[in-house]
Amino acid sequence: MLFLTTRHSAFDSEPQARLLASIDAAFAEIAAASPTPLALEKSGANRFAVAAEAGIRRDVHWIVAVSSLGVAVVFLAFLRSLRFFLLAVLPAVSGIVFGTAVTRLVFGRVDGVTMAFGASLIGVAIDYSIHVLDHHALAPGEEIRALVRRLRASISSAASPRWRASSGSR
């Protein structure tokens, strides 16, 4: 029986994944050289943290891919415009790229919880563009600047809790 501890937190999945891989590799060498069968039993919070982050990353990739495809199909089925689709997706994609790059630069990595939170914000971010484009499809003759001015209150109330709180007195 061997008890180990590390300098890193058990929940810091990157160094813990390296440690667990090293333990597995060392055990494989020892087990291969042993004439009797050996069993390795491991326990610790680090195993769960590494497995949870791997699961989150896998799930986020699937969720983003499937939900993006679903949004694209529904969007193109109703608005029938690839140009509008690209216009609606551009803010969300640029936000994802910028946010991921800044997180990577500042913290050195993007962890699973951050990815899950960011993935949930994609749906929120694209809703504002879709809202404007839906109204544009319903009133195609209206100038886009006038449309945006007309929708400013509804978009602001969804985006700003401060405006919602003060709008009750109007």
XYZ file of N, CA and C in Angstrom:
510
model
N 0.856 -1.155 0.000
C 0.000 0.000 0.000
C 0.909 1.226 0.000
N 0.542 2.178 -0.836
C 1.333 3.386 -1.003
C 0.395 4.582 -0.982
N 0.726 5.576 -0.155
C -0.054 6.807 -0.097
C 0.788 7.925 -0.691
N 0.200 8.673 -1.611
C 0.908 9.773 -2.273
C 0.130 11.065 -2.123
N 0.844 12.152 -2.174
C 0.217 13.466 -2.239
C 1.002 14.294 -3.254
N 0.386 15.336 -3.748
C 1.040 16.178 -4.747
C 1.050 17.628 -4.288
N 1.864 18.415 -4.953
C 1.878 19.849 -4.674
C 0.630 20.527 -5.225
N 0.086 19.947 -6.291
C -1.090 20.525 -6.932
C -2.359 20.030 -6.260
N -3.397 20.812 -6.395
C -4.703 20.420 -5.879
C -5.176 19.155 -6.586
N -5.919 18.351 -5.874
C -6.481 17.136 -6.484
C -7.465 17.489 -7.593
N -7.983 18.706 -7.588
C -8.959 19.128 -8.581
C -8.324 19.851 -9.763
N -7.011 20.005 -9.747
C -6.292 20.599 -10.880
C -6.016 19.466 -11.857
N -6.894 19.309 -12.827
C -6.927 18.083 -13.632
C -5.713 17.893 -14.530
N -5.099 18.944 -14.992
C -3.957 18.771 -15.910
C -2.774 18.065 -15.242
N -2.253 18.564 -14.109
C -1.145 17.823 -13.479
C -1.587 16.471 -12.917
N -2.848 16.382 -12.484
C -3.336 15.109 -11.953
C -3.445 14.067 -13.064
N -3.829 14.485 -14.257
C -3.897 13.546 -15.386
C -2.499 13.037 -15.726
N -1.515 13.925 -15.698
C -0.132 13.501 -15.954
C 0.333 12.519 -14.889
N 0.026 12.799 -13.625
C 0.411 11.911 -12.533
C -0.232 10.537 -12.694
N -1.516 10.503 -12.959
C -2.209 9.223 -13.106
C -1.677 8.442 -14.307
N -1.368 9.129 -15.391
C -0.794 8.447 -16.562
C 0.587 7.889 -16.235
N 1.384 8.629 -15.471
C 2.713 8.145 -15.072
C 2.610 6.924 -14.168
N 1.670 6.958 -13.233
C 1.468 5.810 -12.340
C 1.053 4.585 -13.150
N 0.115 4.780 -14.093
C -0.336 3.663 -14.927
C 0.806 3.096 -15.772
N 1.642 3.985 -16.343
C 2.762 3.523 -17.171
C 3.794 2.769 -16.331
N 4.108 3.300 -15.146
C 5.076 2.631 -14.270
C 4.540 1.277 -13.828
N 3.260 1.209 -13.505
C 2.680 -0.063 -13.088
C 2.681 -1.071 -14.243
N 2.407 -0.599 -15.454
C 2.411 -1.507 -16.612
C 3.786 -2.125 -16.807
N 4.839 -1.332 -16.608
C 6.205 -1.874 -16.720
C 6.467 -2.912 -15.641
N 6.094 -2.597 -14.404
C 6.320 -3.516 -13.284
C 5.504 -4.793 -13.485
N 4.244 -4.645 -13.905
C 3.380 -5.812 -14.095
C 3.884 -6.693 -15.232
N 4.435 -6.074 -16.274
C 4.949 -6.858 -17.405
C 6.179 -7.676 -16.995
N 6.975 -7.162 -16.062
C 8.188 -7.862 -15.627
C 7.923 -8.856 -14.511
N 6.745 -8.809 -13.907
C 6.444 -9.674 -12.771
C 5.967 -11.053 -13.236
N 6.472 -12.119 -12.589
C 6.015 -13.468 -12.946
C 4.603 -13.756 -12.422
N 4.158 -13.021 -11.413
C 2.811 -13.226 -10.863
C 1.917 -12.062 -11.299
N 0.638 -12.306 -11.461
C -0.258 -11.215 -11.855
C -0.374 -10.175 -10.744
N -0.337 -8.922 -11.126
C -0.445 -7.811 -10.186
C -1.709 -7.013 -10.479
N -2.244 -6.397 -9.452
C -3.437 -5.550 -9.610
C -3.131 -4.179 -9.014
N -3.525 -3.163 -9.712
C -3.352 -1.792 -9.231
C -4.718 -1.252 -8.848
N -4.855 -0.840 -7.616
C -6.094 -0.217 -7.154
C -5.759 1.208 -6.764
N -6.512 2.145 -7.303
C -6.268 3.564 -7.033
C -7.546 4.189 -6.500
N -7.359 5.172 -5.652
C -8.483 5.931 -5.138
C -8.016 7.356 -4.920
N -8.935 8.275 -4.994
C -8.586 9.667 -4.741
C -9.481 10.605 -5.517
N -9.576 11.812 -5.023
C -10.407 12.824 -5.680
C -9.859 13.172 -7.057
N -8.546 13.028 -7.232
C -7.947 13.398 -8.519
C -8.492 12.556 -9.659
N -8.751 11.277 -9.401
C -9.304 10.408 -10.451
C -10.666 10.911 -10.904
N -11.473 11.336 -9.945
C -12.810 11.829 -10.286
C -12.733 13.186 -10.991
N -11.806 14.034 -10.568
C -11.649 15.342 -11.210
C -11.204 15.189 -12.663
N -10.255 14.307 -12.912
C -9.761 14.076 -14.275
C -10.876 13.475 -15.135
N -11.582 12.490 -14.606
C -12.673 11.861 -15.365
C -13.813 12.847 -15.621
N -14.134 13.677 -14.620
C -15.216 14.652 -14.796
C -14.868 15.668 -15.869
N -13.634 16.171 -15.854
C -13.252 17.154 -16.871
C -13.240 16.534 -18.255
N -12.762 15.320 -18.369
C -12.768 14.647 -19.678
C -14.204 14.462 -20.167
N -15.089 14.090 -19.274
C -16.501 13.936 -19.644
C -17.142 15.247 -20.043
N -16.839 16.297 -19.294
C -17.384 17.617 -19.616
C -16.901 18.069 -20.985
N -15.611 17.915 -21.245
C -15.072 18.319 -22.553
C -15.742 17.547 -23.687
N -15.884 16.242 -23.514
C -16.526 15.418 -24.539
C -17.977 15.857 -24.735
N -18.708 16.059 -23.632
C -20.107 16.466 -23.713
C -20.266 17.840 -24.349
N -19.401 18.778 -23.991
C -19.483 20.125 -24.559
C -19.274 20.080 -26.061
N -18.300 19.300 -26.513
C -18.072 19.209 -27.957
C -19.300 18.643 -28.673
N -19.906 17.598 -28.115
C -21.097 17.026 -28.726
C -22.267 18.001 -28.680
N -22.478 18.637 -27.540
C -23.600 19.566 -27.387
C -23.457 20.743 -28.346
N -22.258 21.294 -28.436
C -22.041 22.422 -29.349
C -22.277 21.986 -30.788
N -21.759 20.831 -31.165
C -21.924 20.363 -32.549
C -23.389 20.101 -32.878
N -24.089 19.367 -32.031
C -25.476 19.012 -32.308
C -26.388 20.234 -32.231
N -26.203 21.069 -31.204
C -27.065 22.248 -31.086
C -26.782 23.255 -32.194
N -25.536 23.395 -32.614
C -25.223 24.293 -33.726
C -25.878 23.804 -35.010
N -25.823 22.510 -35.235
C -26.473 21.951 -36.411
C -27.988 22.163 -36.339
N -28.552 21.951 -35.157
C -29.990 22.161 -34.980
C -30.397 23.600 -35.220
N -29.634 24.536 -34.668
C -29.913 25.961 -34.880
C -29.800 26.303 -36.361
N -28.781 25.782 -37.024
C -28.587 26.067 -38.448
C -29.761 25.550 -39.266
N -30.196 24.323 -38.998
C -31.307 23.741 -39.757
C -32.585 24.546 -39.541
N -32.911 24.837 -38.288
C -34.132 25.595 -37.998
C -34.039 27.006 -38.580
N -32.906 27.638 -38.401
C -32.712 28.997 -38.909
C -32.893 29.029 -40.420
N -32.213 28.125 -41.117
C -32.295 28.106 -42.583
C -33.681 27.679 -43.059
N -34.368 26.823 -42.315
C -35.714 26.405 -42.699
C -36.704 27.560 -42.602
N -36.559 28.412 -41.599
C -37.522 29.498 -41.415
C -37.123 30.772 -42.157
N -35.879 31.163 -42.091
C -35.474 32.423 -42.724
C -34.943 32.232 -44.146
N -34.536 31.031 -44.492
C -34.092 30.682 -45.849
C -33.058 31.657 -46.395
N -32.082 31.979 -45.571
C -31.040 32.903 -46.019
C -29.712 32.527 -45.368
N -28.784 32.084 -46.187
C -27.450 31.768 -45.681
C -26.744 33.035 -45.221
N -26.986 34.146 -45.908
C -26.372 35.424 -45.526
C -26.832 35.838 -44.126
N -28.130 35.730 -43.836
C -28.639 36.076 -42.507
C -28.107 35.121 -41.444
N -27.990 33.853 -41.815
C -27.439 32.875 -40.869
C -26.014 33.252 -40.479
N -25.196 33.565 -41.471
C -23.811 33.965 -41.181
C -23.770 35.253 -40.376
N -24.689 36.167 -40.667
C -24.764 37.425 -39.920
C -25.149 37.180 -38.460
N -26.032 36.224 -38.214
C -26.455 35.919 -36.844
C -25.391 35.161 -36.072
N -24.661 34.296 -36.769
C -23.671 33.444 -36.105
C -22.358 34.184 -35.845
N -22.050 35.172 -36.658
C -20.767 35.876 -36.536
C -20.508 36.448 -35.137
N -21.461 37.144 -34.499
C -21.180 37.645 -33.143
C -20.904 36.531 -32.134
N -21.676 35.442 -32.211
C -21.464 34.339 -31.261
C -20.113 33.681 -31.484
N -19.764 33.411 -32.736
C -18.477 32.762 -33.037
C -17.312 33.662 -32.639
N -17.422 34.955 -32.950
C -16.324 35.858 -32.575
C -16.198 35.964 -31.060
N -17.319 35.932 -30.343
C -17.272 35.941 -28.880
C -16.626 34.693 -28.314
N -16.939 33.541 -28.914
C -16.346 32.272 -28.470
C -14.839 32.297 -28.689
N -14.433 32.708 -29.886
C -13.004 32.724 -30.209
C -12.264 33.712 -29.310
N -12.806 34.917 -29.157
C -12.162 35.927 -28.325
C -12.104 35.491 -26.857
N -13.236 34.993 -26.338
C -13.277 34.556 -24.936
C -12.336 33.400 -24.656
N -12.281 32.434 -25.563
C -11.378 31.299 -25.393
C -9.927 31.747 -25.446
N -9.607 32.639 -26.388
C -8.224 33.123 -26.511
C -7.796 33.901 -25.270
N -8.661 34.770 -24.776
C -8.314 35.559 -23.587
C -8.176 34.652 -22.371
N -9.085 33.695 -22.212
C -8.998 32.765 -21.088
C -7.711 31.966 -21.154
N -7.365 31.513 -22.333
C -6.130 30.732 -22.514
C -4.905 31.587 -22.207
N -4.901 32.848 -22.663
C -3.760 33.734 -22.402
C -3.628 34.082 -20.920
N -4.743 34.376 -20.281
C -4.701 34.816 -18.880
C -4.444 33.650 -17.926
N -5.134 32.519 -18.141
C -5.056 31.406 -17.193
C -4.207 30.240 -17.675
N -3.786 30.253 -18.926
C -2.938 29.191 -19.442
C -3.682 27.979 -19.957
N -4.970 27.870 -19.679
C -5.773 26.752 -20.154
C -7.243 27.103 -20.006
N -8.080 26.301 -20.649
C -9.528 26.454 -20.543
C -10.051 25.166 -19.925
N -10.601 25.243 -18.711
C -11.047 24.016 -18.050
C -12.471 23.651 -18.458
N -12.903 22.486 -18.038
C -14.192 21.939 -18.444
C -15.382 22.764 -17.986
N -15.342 23.288 -16.784
C -16.459 24.089 -16.277
C -16.599 25.370 -17.088
N -15.474 25.977 -17.435
C -15.508 27.182 -18.259
C -16.105 26.873 -19.621
N -15.728 25.745 -20.197
C -16.282 25.351 -21.490
C -17.786 25.122 -21.398
N -18.239 24.479 -20.345
C -19.673 24.216 -20.185
C -20.441 25.520 -20.030
N -19.916 26.447 -19.228
C -20.575 27.737 -19.037
C -20.592 28.523 -20.340
N -19.477 28.530 -21.050
C -19.400 29.235 -22.326
C -20.343 28.655 -23.361
N -20.471 27.340 -23.383
C -21.375 26.698 -24.339
C -22.823 27.104 -24.083
N -23.185 27.261 -22.819
C -24.557 27.672 -22.518
C -24.810 29.117 -22.933
N -23.774 29.937 -22.939
C -23.937 31.333 -23.339
C -24.067 31.507 -24.848
N -23.635 30.509 -25.618
C -23.756 30.601 -27.079
C -25.218 30.770 -27.465
N -26.089 29.969 -26.887
C -27.516 30.067 -27.191
C -28.098 31.406 -26.808
N -27.624 31.968 -25.718
C -28.111 33.280 -25.307
C -27.604 34.355 -26.264
N -26.357 34.271 -26.658
C -25.761 35.295 -27.514
C -26.396 35.338 -28.892
N -26.728 34.192 -29.442
C -27.282 34.165 -30.797
C -28.739 34.632 -30.821
N -29.423 34.581 -29.686
C -30.832 34.971 -29.641
C -31.057 36.430 -30.034
N -30.141 37.320 -29.682
C -30.316 38.731 -30.003
C -30.287 38.955 -31.509
N -29.351 38.332 -32.193
C -29.278 38.452 -33.649
C -30.510 37.853 -34.306
N -30.936 36.700 -33.831
C -32.108 36.039 -34.411
C -33.359 36.885 -34.201
N -33.473 37.531 -33.055
C -34.616 38.401 -32.765
C -34.712 39.518 -33.805
N -33.614 40.168 -34.081
C -33.598 41.252 -35.075
C -33.913 40.706 -36.467
N -33.309 39.593 -36.831
C -33.525 39.034 -38.164
C -34.951 38.509 -38.353
N -35.558 37.984 -37.292
C -36.958 37.561 -37.390
C -37.853 38.745 -37.720
N -37.636 39.851 -37.018
C -38.434 41.048 -37.285
C -38.158 41.593 -38.681
N -36.929 41.487 -39.123
C -36.594 41.933 -40.479
C -37.297 41.068 -41.523
N -37.399 39.764 -41.272
C -38.095 38.872 -42.203
C -39.587 39.176 -42.235
N -40.157 39.597 -41.103
C -41.580 39.932 -41.054
C -41.875 41.278 -41.699
N -40.906 42.194 -41.680
C -41.072 43.524 -42.284
C -39.849 43.832 -43.140
N -39.702 43.152 -44.280
C -38.479 43.303 -45.081
C -38.286 44.703 -45.650
N -39.349 45.500 -45.781
C -39.212 46.846 -46.340
C -38.681 47.863 -45.344
N -38.744 47.540 -44.064
C -38.306 48.486 -43.037
C -36.782 48.567 -43.013
N -36.279 49.802 -42.928
C -34.826 49.985 -42.872
C -34.280 49.325 -41.602
N -33.131 48.690 -41.707
C -32.576 47.910 -40.595
C -32.256 48.795 -39.387
N -31.782 50.023 -39.638
C -31.487 50.926 -38.506
C -32.758 51.296 -37.755
N -33.841 51.542 -38.477
C -35.116 51.862 -37.836
C -35.633 50.651 -37.064
N -35.450 49.471 -37.628
C -35.870 48.242 -36.967
C -35.109 48.044 -35.659
N -33.816 48.249 -35.699
C -32.999 48.091 -34.496
C -33.401 49.123 -33.444
N -33.674 50.362 -33.869
C -34.129 51.384 -32.911
C -35.450 50.964 -32.275
N -36.358 50.399 -33.094
C -37.659 49.974 -32.583
C -37.523 48.805 -31.607
N -36.565 47.935 -31.840
C -36.375 46.758 -30.987
C -35.445 47.008 -29.798
N -34.858 48.186 -29.751
C -33.878 48.489 -28.698
C -34.427 48.223 -27.299
N -35.668 48.592 -27.042
C -36.234 48.404 -25.695
C -36.351 46.929 -25.333
N -36.850 46.110 -26.261
C -37.014 44.688 -25.927
C -35.665 43.996 -25.793
N -34.715 44.360 -26.630
C -33.389 43.751 -26.521
C -32.689 44.234 -25.253
N -32.834 45.514 -24.945
C -32.206 46.053 -23.723
C -32.813 45.444 -22.470
N -34.122 45.234 -22.481
C -34.750 44.666 -21.279
C -34.293 43.235 -21.051
N -33.995 42.516 -22.119
C -33.497 41.149 -21.968
C -32.037 41.134 -21.557
N -31.292 42.163 -21.954
C -29.858 42.175 -21.702
C -29.474 42.930 -20.442
N -30.376 43.760 -19.922
C -29.994 44.616 -18.806
C -30.981 44.499 -17.652
N -30.584 43.870 -16.554
C -31.478 43.788 -15.396
C -31.785 45.167 -14.814
N -30.866 46.121 -14.967
C -31.070 47.461 -14.433
C -32.232 48.132 -15.161
N -32.310 47.982 -16.489
C -33.389 48.578 -17.250
C -34.721 47.953 -16.858
N -34.743 46.622 -16.682
C -35.971 45.941 -16.281
C -36.469 46.467 -14.938
N -35.543 46.690 -14.021
C -35.945 47.161 -12.693
C -36.520 48.561 -12.777
N -35.949 49.410 -13.618
C -36.435 50.784 -13.706
C -37.629 50.904 -14.628
N -37.878 49.904 -15.497
C -38.981 50.006 -16.452
C -40.338 49.848 -15.782
N -40.377 49.276 -14.584
C -41.644 49.097 -13.886
C -42.266 50.420 -13.478
N -41.472 51.459 -13.333
C -42.001 52.757 -12.910
C -42.408 53.630 -14.080
N -42.208 53.166 -15.311
C -42.539 53.984 -16.485
C -43.977 53.879 -16.858
